[in-house]
PDB file of C-alpha atoms in Angstrom:
ATOM      1  CA  UNK A   1      57.720  -7.141   1.909  1.00 50.00           C
ATOM      2  CA  UNK A   2      60.372  -9.923   2.013  1.00 56.00           C
ATOM      3  CA  UNK A   3      62.511 -10.675  -0.851  1.00 59.00           C
ATOM      4  CA  UNK A   4      61.035 -13.967  -1.431  1.00 67.00           C
ATOM      5  CA  UNK A   5      57.417 -12.611  -1.594  1.00 67.00           C
ATOM      6  CA  UNK A   6      56.300 -12.358  -5.074  1.00 64.00           C
ATOM      7  CA  UNK A   7      55.054  -9.015  -6.103  1.00 67.00           C
ATOM      8  CA  UNK A   8      51.300  -9.128  -6.934  1.00 63.00           C
ATOM      9  CA  UNK A   9      50.584  -8.638 -10.597  1.00 70.00           C
ATOM     10  CA  UNK A  10      47.567  -7.725 -12.329  1.00 74.00           C
ATOM     11  CA  UNK A  11      45.390 -10.507 -14.003  1.00 78.00           C
ATOM     12  CA  UNK A  12      46.939 -13.487 -12.444  1.00 82.00           C
ATOM     13  CA  UNK A  13      44.678 -16.400 -12.645  1.00 84.00           C
ATOM     14  CA  UNK A  14      43.590 -18.345  -9.698  1.00 84.00           C
ATOM     15  CA  UNK A  15      44.103 -21.986  -9.586  1.00 85.00           C
ATOM     16  CA  UNK A  16      40.544 -23.097  -9.104  1.00 85.00           C
ATOM     17  CA  UNK A  17      38.075 -23.554 -12.055  1.00 87.00           C
ATOM     18  CA  UNK A  18      34.262 -24.168 -12.278  1.00 88.00           C
ATOM     19  CA  UNK A  19      32.739 -25.354 -15.465  1.00 89.00           C
ATOM     20  CA  UNK A  20      35.737 -23.925 -17.457  1.00 88.00           C
ATOM     21  CA  UNK A  21      35.369 -20.466 -15.793  1.00 91.00           C
ATOM     22  CA  UNK A  22      38.451 -19.103 -14.102  1.00 89.00           C
ATOM     23  CA  UNK A  23      38.904 -15.892 -12.143  1.00 89.00           C
ATOM     24  CA  UNK A  24      41.639 -13.298 -11.854  1.00 88.00           C
ATOM     25  CA  UNK A  25      43.283 -12.624  -8.557  1.00 85.00           C
ATOM     26  CA  UNK A  26      42.767  -8.855  -8.630  1.00 86.00           C
ATOM     27  CA  UNK A  27      41.918  -6.524  -5.890  1.00 85.00           C
ATOM     28  CA  UNK A  28      38.483  -5.288  -5.729  1.00 88.00           C
ATOM     29  CA  UNK A  29      37.699  -1.898  -7.344  1.00 90.00           C
ATOM     30  CA  UNK A  30      37.706   0.773  -4.801  1.00 93.00           C
ATOM     31  CA  UNK A  31      34.367   2.031  -5.747  1.00 96.00           C
ATOM     32  CA  UNK A  32      32.961  -1.428  -5.196  1.00 95.00           C
ATOM     33  CA  UNK A  33      34.762  -1.677  -1.805  1.00 95.00           C
ATOM     34  CA  UNK A  34      33.606   1.751  -0.643  1.00 97.00           C
ATOM     35  CA  UNK A  35      29.980   0.931  -1.614  1.00 97.00           C
ATOM     36  CA  UNK A  36      30.204  -2.321   0.281  1.00 97.00           C
ATOM     37  CA  UNK A  37      31.399  -0.547   3.465  1.00 97.00           C
ATOM     38  CA  UNK A  38      28.623   1.952   3.001  1.00 98.00           C
ATOM     39  CA  UNK A  39      25.934  -0.851   2.973  1.00 97.00           C
ATOM     40  CA  UNK A  40      27.431  -2.166   6.131  1.00 98.00           C
ATOM     41  CA  UNK A  41      27.460   1.230   7.889  1.00 97.00           C
ATOM     42  CA  UNK A  42      23.823   1.894   6.585  1.00 97.00           C
ATOM     43  CA  UNK A  43      22.544  -1.480   7.795  1.00 97.00           C
ATOM     44  CA  UNK A  44      24.061  -0.779  11.313  1.00 97.00           C
ATOM     45  CA  UNK A  45      22.553   2.791  11.634  1.00 96.00           C
ATOM     46  CA  UNK A  46      19.084   1.376  10.205  1.00 94.00           C
ATOM     47  CA  UNK A  47      18.923  -1.374  12.650  1.00 94.00           C
ATOM     48  CA  UNK A  48      19.914   1.043  15.594  1.00 94.00           C
ATOM     49  CA  UNK A  49      17.420   3.693  14.527  1.00 92.00           C
ATOM     50  CA  UNK A  50      14.475   1.347  13.776  1.00 89.00           C
ATOM     51  CA  UNK A  51      15.010  -1.676  15.981  1.00 89.00           C
ATOM     52  CA  UNK A  52      17.056  -0.723  18.975  1.00 91.00           C
ATOM     53  CA  UNK A  53      16.230   2.706  19.973  1.00 91.00           C
ATOM     54  CA  UNK A  54      12.930   3.240  21.899  1.00 87.00           C
ATOM     55  CA  UNK A  55      12.190   6.238  19.844  1.00 88.00           C
ATOM     56  CA  UNK A  56      13.721   6.498  16.406  1.00 90.00           C
ATOM     57  CA  UNK A  57      15.951   9.366  15.684  1.00 91.00           C
ATOM     58  CA  UNK A  58      14.581   9.486  12.115  1.00 88.00           C
ATOM     59  CA  UNK A  59      11.103   8.409  10.941  1.00 87.00           C
ATOM     60  CA  UNK A  60       8.461   6.519  13.068  1.00 86.00           C
ATOM     61  CA  UNK A  61       8.491   3.239  14.874  1.00 83.00           C
ATOM     62  CA  UNK A  62       6.490   0.904  12.727  1.00 82.00           C
ATOM     63  CA  UNK A  63       4.216   1.413   9.806  1.00 83.00           C
ATOM     64  CA  UNK A  64       1.065   2.063  12.133  1.00 85.00           C
ATOM     65  CA  UNK A  65       2.693   5.103  13.674  1.00 86.00           C
ATOM     66  CA  UNK A  66       3.951   6.315  10.298  1.00 86.00           C
ATOM     67  CA  UNK A  67       0.330   6.058   8.897  1.00 87.00           C
ATOM     68  CA  UNK A  68      -1.040   7.823  11.865  1.00 87.00           C
ATOM     69  CA  UNK A  69       1.380  10.675  11.675  1.00 87.00           C
ATOM     70  CA  UNK A  70       0.681  10.925   8.072  1.00 88.00           C
ATOM     71  CA  UNK A  71      -3.020  11.100   8.500  1.00 87.00           C
ATOM     72  CA  UNK A  72      -2.649  13.743  11.360  1.00 88.00           C
ATOM     73  CA  UNK A  73      -0.537  15.875   9.107  1.00 88.00           C
ATOM     74  CA  UNK A  74      -2.720  15.531   6.093  1.00 85.00           C
ATOM     75  CA  UNK A  75      -4.994  18.472   5.264  1.00 81.00           C
ATOM     76  CA  UNK A  76      -8.409  18.081   6.704  1.00 74.00           C
ATOM     77  CA  UNK A  77     -11.420  18.071   4.212  1.00 62.00           C
ATOM     78  CA  UNK A  78     -13.433  21.100   3.891  1.00 58.00           C
ATOM     79  CA  UNK A  79     -16.839  20.589   5.308  1.00 52.00           C
ATOM     80  CA  UNK A  80     -19.325  22.728   3.385  1.00 49.00           C
ATOM     81  CA  UNK A  81     -21.281  25.248   5.391  1.00 44.00           C
ATOM     82  CA  UNK A  82     -24.558  23.713   6.644  1.00 41.00           C
ATOM     83  CA  UNK A  83     -23.600  20.069   6.199  1.00 44.00           C
ATOM     84  CA  UNK A  84     -21.246  17.457   7.410  1.00 48.00           C
ATOM     85  CA  UNK A  85     -21.171  15.248   4.343  1.00 50.00           C
ATOM     86  CA  UNK A  86     -21.397  15.177   0.564  1.00 53.00           C
ATOM     87  CA  UNK A  87     -25.170  15.449   0.379  1.00 58.00           C
ATOM     88  CA  UNK A  88     -27.983  14.422   2.568  1.00 69.00           C
ATOM     89  CA  UNK A  89     -29.886  12.409   0.174  1.00 85.00           C
ATOM     90  CA  UNK A  90     -28.782   9.577  -2.517  1.00 86.00           C
ATOM     91  CA  UNK A  91     -29.232  10.394  -6.143  1.00 88.00           C
ATOM     92  CA  UNK A  92     -31.800   8.215  -7.884  1.00 89.00           C
ATOM     93  CA  UNK A  93     -31.800   9.338 -11.509  1.00 91.00           C
ATOM     94  CA  UNK A  94     -30.598   6.821 -14.068  1.00 92.00           C
ATOM     95  CA  UNK A  95     -27.842   9.048 -15.447  1.00 92.00           C
ATOM     96  CA  UNK A  96     -26.278   9.528 -11.938  1.00 91.00           C
ATOM     97  CA  UNK A  97     -26.488   5.705 -11.018  1.00 92.00           C
ATOM     98  CA  UNK A  98     -24.875   4.902 -14.467  1.00 92.00           C
ATOM     99  CA  UNK A  99     -21.956   7.169 -13.680  1.00 92.00           C
ATOM    100  CA  UNK A 100     -21.527   5.915 -10.254  1.00 91.00           C
ATOM    101  CA  UNK A 101     -21.564   2.224 -11.678  1.00 92.00           C
ATOM    102  CA  UNK A 102     -18.935   3.471 -14.173  1.00 92.00           C
ATOM    103  CA  UNK A 103     -16.634   4.611 -11.432  1.00 92.00           C
ATOM    104  CA  UNK A 104     -17.364   1.657  -9.231  1.00 91.00           C
ATOM    105  CA  UNK A 105     -16.425  -0.847 -11.982  1.00 91.00           C
ATOM    106  CA  UNK A 106     -13.814   1.416 -13.681  1.00 89.00           C
ATOM    107  CA  UNK A 107     -10.021   0.900 -13.704  1.00 85.00           C
ATOM    108  CA  UNK A 108      -9.174   4.127 -11.721  1.00 85.00           C
ATOM    109  CA  UNK A 109     -10.750   3.366  -8.411  1.00 79.00           C
ATOM    110  CA  UNK A 110     -11.192  -0.594  -8.775  1.00 85.00           C
ATOM    111  CA  UNK A 111     -13.952  -0.688  -6.259  1.00 90.00           C
ATOM    112  CA  UNK A 112     -15.429  -3.831  -8.167  1.00 89.00           C
ATOM    113  CA  UNK A 113     -12.153  -5.800  -7.669  1.00 88.00           C
ATOM    114  CA  UNK A 114     -12.907  -6.146  -3.941  1.00 90.00           C
ATOM    115  CA  UNK A 115     -16.485  -5.776  -3.657  1.00 90.00           C
ATOM    116  CA  UNK A 116     -17.416  -7.580  -7.186  1.00 91.00           C
ATOM    117  CA  UNK A 117     -19.017  -6.060 -10.036  1.00 92.00           C
ATOM    118  CA  UNK A 118     -22.454  -7.230  -8.477  1.00 92.00           C
ATOM    119  CA  UNK A 119     -21.445  -5.888  -5.039  1.00 90.00           C
ATOM    120  CA  UNK A 120     -21.831  -9.395  -3.680  1.00 89.00           C
ATOM    121  CA  UNK A 121     -18.385  -9.012  -2.025  1.00 89.00           C
ATOM    122  CA  UNK A 122     -15.144 -10.804  -2.288  1.00 88.00           C
ATOM    123  CA  UNK A 123     -12.224  -9.385  -0.320  1.00 86.00           C
ATOM    124  CA  UNK A 124     -14.343  -6.386   0.595  1.00 87.00           C
ATOM    125  CA  UNK A 125     -17.802  -7.048   2.400  1.00 88.00           C
ATOM    126  CA  UNK A 126     -21.240  -7.703   0.568  1.00 89.00           C
ATOM    127  CA  UNK A 127     -22.637  -4.252  -0.156  1.00 89.00           C
ATOM    128  CA  UNK A 128     -26.101  -5.482  -1.048  1.00 89.00           C
ATOM    129  CA  UNK A 129     -27.522  -6.848   2.315  1.00 86.00           C
ATOM    130  CA  UNK A 130     -28.536  -4.886   5.436  1.00 83.00           C
ATOM    131  CA  UNK A 131     -25.276  -5.732   7.341  1.00 83.00           C
ATOM    132  CA  UNK A 132     -22.853  -2.988   7.415  1.00 82.00           C
ATOM    133  CA  UNK A 133     -19.700  -2.251   9.448  1.00 81.00           C
ATOM    134  CA  UNK A 134     -19.298   1.274   9.050  1.00 83.00           C
ATOM    135  CA  UNK A 135     -23.000   2.432   8.448  1.00 83.00           C
ATOM    136  CA  UNK A 136     -25.237   2.676   5.476  1.00 84.00           C
ATOM    137  CA  UNK A 137     -26.457   6.070   5.320  1.00 86.00           C
ATOM    138  CA  UNK A 138     -25.177   8.246   2.303  1.00 89.00           C
ATOM    139  CA  UNK A 139     -23.010  10.187   4.800  1.00 89.00           C
ATOM    140  CA  UNK A 140     -21.441   7.230   6.133  1.00 88.00           C
ATOM    141  CA  UNK A 141     -20.869   5.708   2.647  1.00 91.00           C
ATOM    142  CA  UNK A 142     -19.374   8.690   1.268  1.00 91.00           C
ATOM    143  CA  UNK A 143     -17.136   9.155   4.374  1.00 90.00           C
ATOM    144  CA  UNK A 144     -16.039   5.552   3.986  1.00 89.00           C
ATOM    145  CA  UNK A 145     -15.262   5.982   0.383  1.00 91.00           C
ATOM    146  CA  UNK A 146     -13.251   9.092   1.108  1.00 90.00           C
ATOM    147  CA  UNK A 147     -11.220   7.927   4.112  1.00 89.00           C
ATOM    148  CA  UNK A 148     -10.897   4.238   3.026  1.00 88.00           C
ATOM    149  CA  UNK A 149      -9.645   1.871   5.667  1.00 86.00           C
ATOM    150  CA  UNK A 150      -6.006   1.454   4.786  1.00 85.00           C
ATOM    151  CA  UNK A 151      -5.317  -0.877   7.742  1.00 84.00           C
ATOM    152  CA  UNK A 152      -8.077  -3.201   6.382  1.00 83.00           C
ATOM    153  CA  UNK A 153      -6.666  -2.954   2.752  1.00 83.00           C
ATOM    154  CA  UNK A 154      -9.032  -0.265   1.349  1.00 87.00           C
ATOM    155  CA  UNK A 155      -7.198   2.921   0.178  1.00 87.00           C
ATOM    156  CA  UNK A 156      -9.178   6.357   0.148  1.00 88.00           C
ATOM    157  CA  UNK A 157     -11.324   6.337  -2.962  1.00 89.00           C
ATOM    158  CA  UNK A 158     -10.357   2.595  -3.615  1.00 86.00           C
ATOM    159  CA  UNK A 159      -6.906   3.287  -4.889  1.00 83.00           C
ATOM    160  CA  UNK A 160      -6.054   6.783  -3.549  1.00 81.00           C
ATOM    161  CA  UNK A 161      -6.910   8.555  -6.737  1.00 85.00           C
ATOM    162  CA  UNK A 162      -9.294  11.308  -5.464  1.00 88.00           C
ATOM    163  CA  UNK A 163     -12.834  11.642  -6.624  1.00 89.00           C
ATOM    164  CA  UNK A 164     -14.630  15.111  -6.413  1.00 90.00           C
ATOM    165  CA  UNK A 165     -17.754  15.146  -4.124  1.00 90.00           C
ATOM    166  CA  UNK A 166     -20.205  14.850  -7.096  1.00 90.00           C
ATOM    167  CA  UNK A 167     -18.571  11.578  -8.045  1.00 90.00           C
ATOM    168  CA  UNK A 168     -18.386  10.317  -4.597  1.00 91.00           C
ATOM    169  CA  UNK A 169     -22.070  10.815  -4.083  1.00 91.00           C
ATOM    170  CA  UNK A 170     -22.954   9.124  -7.377  1.00 91.00           C
ATOM    171  CA  UNK A 171     -20.664   5.855  -6.259  1.00 91.00           C
ATOM    172  CA  UNK A 172     -22.510   6.059  -2.934  1.00 91.00           C
ATOM    173  CA  UNK A 173     -25.833   6.295  -4.577  1.00 92.00           C
ATOM    174  CA  UNK A 174     -25.127   3.339  -7.028  1.00 92.00           C
ATOM    175  CA  UNK A 175     -24.164   1.337  -4.071  1.00 92.00           C
ATOM    176  CA  UNK A 176     -27.444   2.155  -2.176  1.00 91.00           C
ATOM    177  CA  UNK A 177     -29.379   1.242  -5.379  1.00 92.00           C
ATOM    178  CA  UNK A 178     -28.140  -2.119  -5.179  1.00 90.00           C
ATOM    179  CA  UNK A 179     -29.508  -2.754  -1.641  1.00 88.00           C
ATOM    180  CA  UNK A 180     -31.460  -6.046  -1.772  1.00 87.00           C
ATOM    181  CA  UNK A 181     -30.350  -6.979  -5.187  1.00 89.00           C
ATOM    182  CA  UNK A 182     -29.284 -10.521  -3.850  1.00 88.00           C
ATOM    183  CA  UNK A 183     -26.471 -11.503  -6.113  1.00 90.00           C
ATOM    184  CA  UNK A 184     -25.472 -15.054  -6.436  1.00 91.00           C
ATOM    185  CA  UNK A 185     -23.101 -16.565  -4.012  1.00 89.00           C
ATOM    186  CA  UNK A 186     -22.534 -13.408  -1.795  1.00 89.00           C
ATOM    187  CA  UNK A 187     -19.668 -13.162   0.575  1.00 88.00           C
ATOM    188  CA  UNK A 188     -20.993 -14.448   3.862  1.00 85.00           C
ATOM    189  CA  UNK A 189     -21.365 -11.959   6.640  1.00 81.00           C
ATOM    190  CA  UNK A 190     -19.216 -11.647   9.649  1.00 76.00           C
ATOM    191  CA  UNK A 191     -21.351 -11.893  12.784  1.00 70.00           C
ATOM    192  CA  UNK A 192     -18.645 -10.204  14.908  1.00 65.00           C
ATOM    193  CA  UNK A 193     -18.211  -7.282  12.523  1.00 66.00           C
ATOM    194  CA  UNK A 194     -21.260  -6.724  10.466  1.00 65.00           C
ATOM    195  CA  UNK A 195     -24.339  -5.067  12.162  1.00 67.00           C
ATOM    196  CA  UNK A 196     -27.633  -4.494  10.788  1.00 65.00           C
ATOM    197  CA  UNK A 197     -28.066  -0.945   9.148  1.00 65.00           C
ATOM    198  CA  UNK A 198     -30.421   1.323  10.686  1.00 53.00           C
TER     199      UNK A 198
END
């Protein structure tokens, strides 16, 4: 440092001012500076790992691959001996249907937020007509409830909060009980996706 260079001092005010606010000409704190360097390094590593490498060293390439890997690693549901679904027949007793309706309209699984409380469809499809995308049997509906369709916006059990087999059967039975109820202004069917239920 030359003899003419003033030695830096702490809390010297800079010349500029904005709305009466002035700032000190102090060096940045080391903890802040190191944190800033860390974010730069992290950004470079992140971009290289997820956007430049053909196969990431950490994680999966894209959320679809990540979802598929998680689904493959998830424990498989146990299938009861002698049957491949929750039950072979829908329940029809009023108490079971009322419990299924309570779950369908409840806050834990929020089925009605996409399918509407009258099942006429909103974001999700109309569940009262005879056009279905994934089948309309008890087994197909319970399988749809359990697995959901995350890529289409439906989590397993609606929100991911699990239901036991009895609860799933009650919800499926309630849905089937509303077949043909013809709610007002239902969601139009999609001819390319929906198919008649057999």
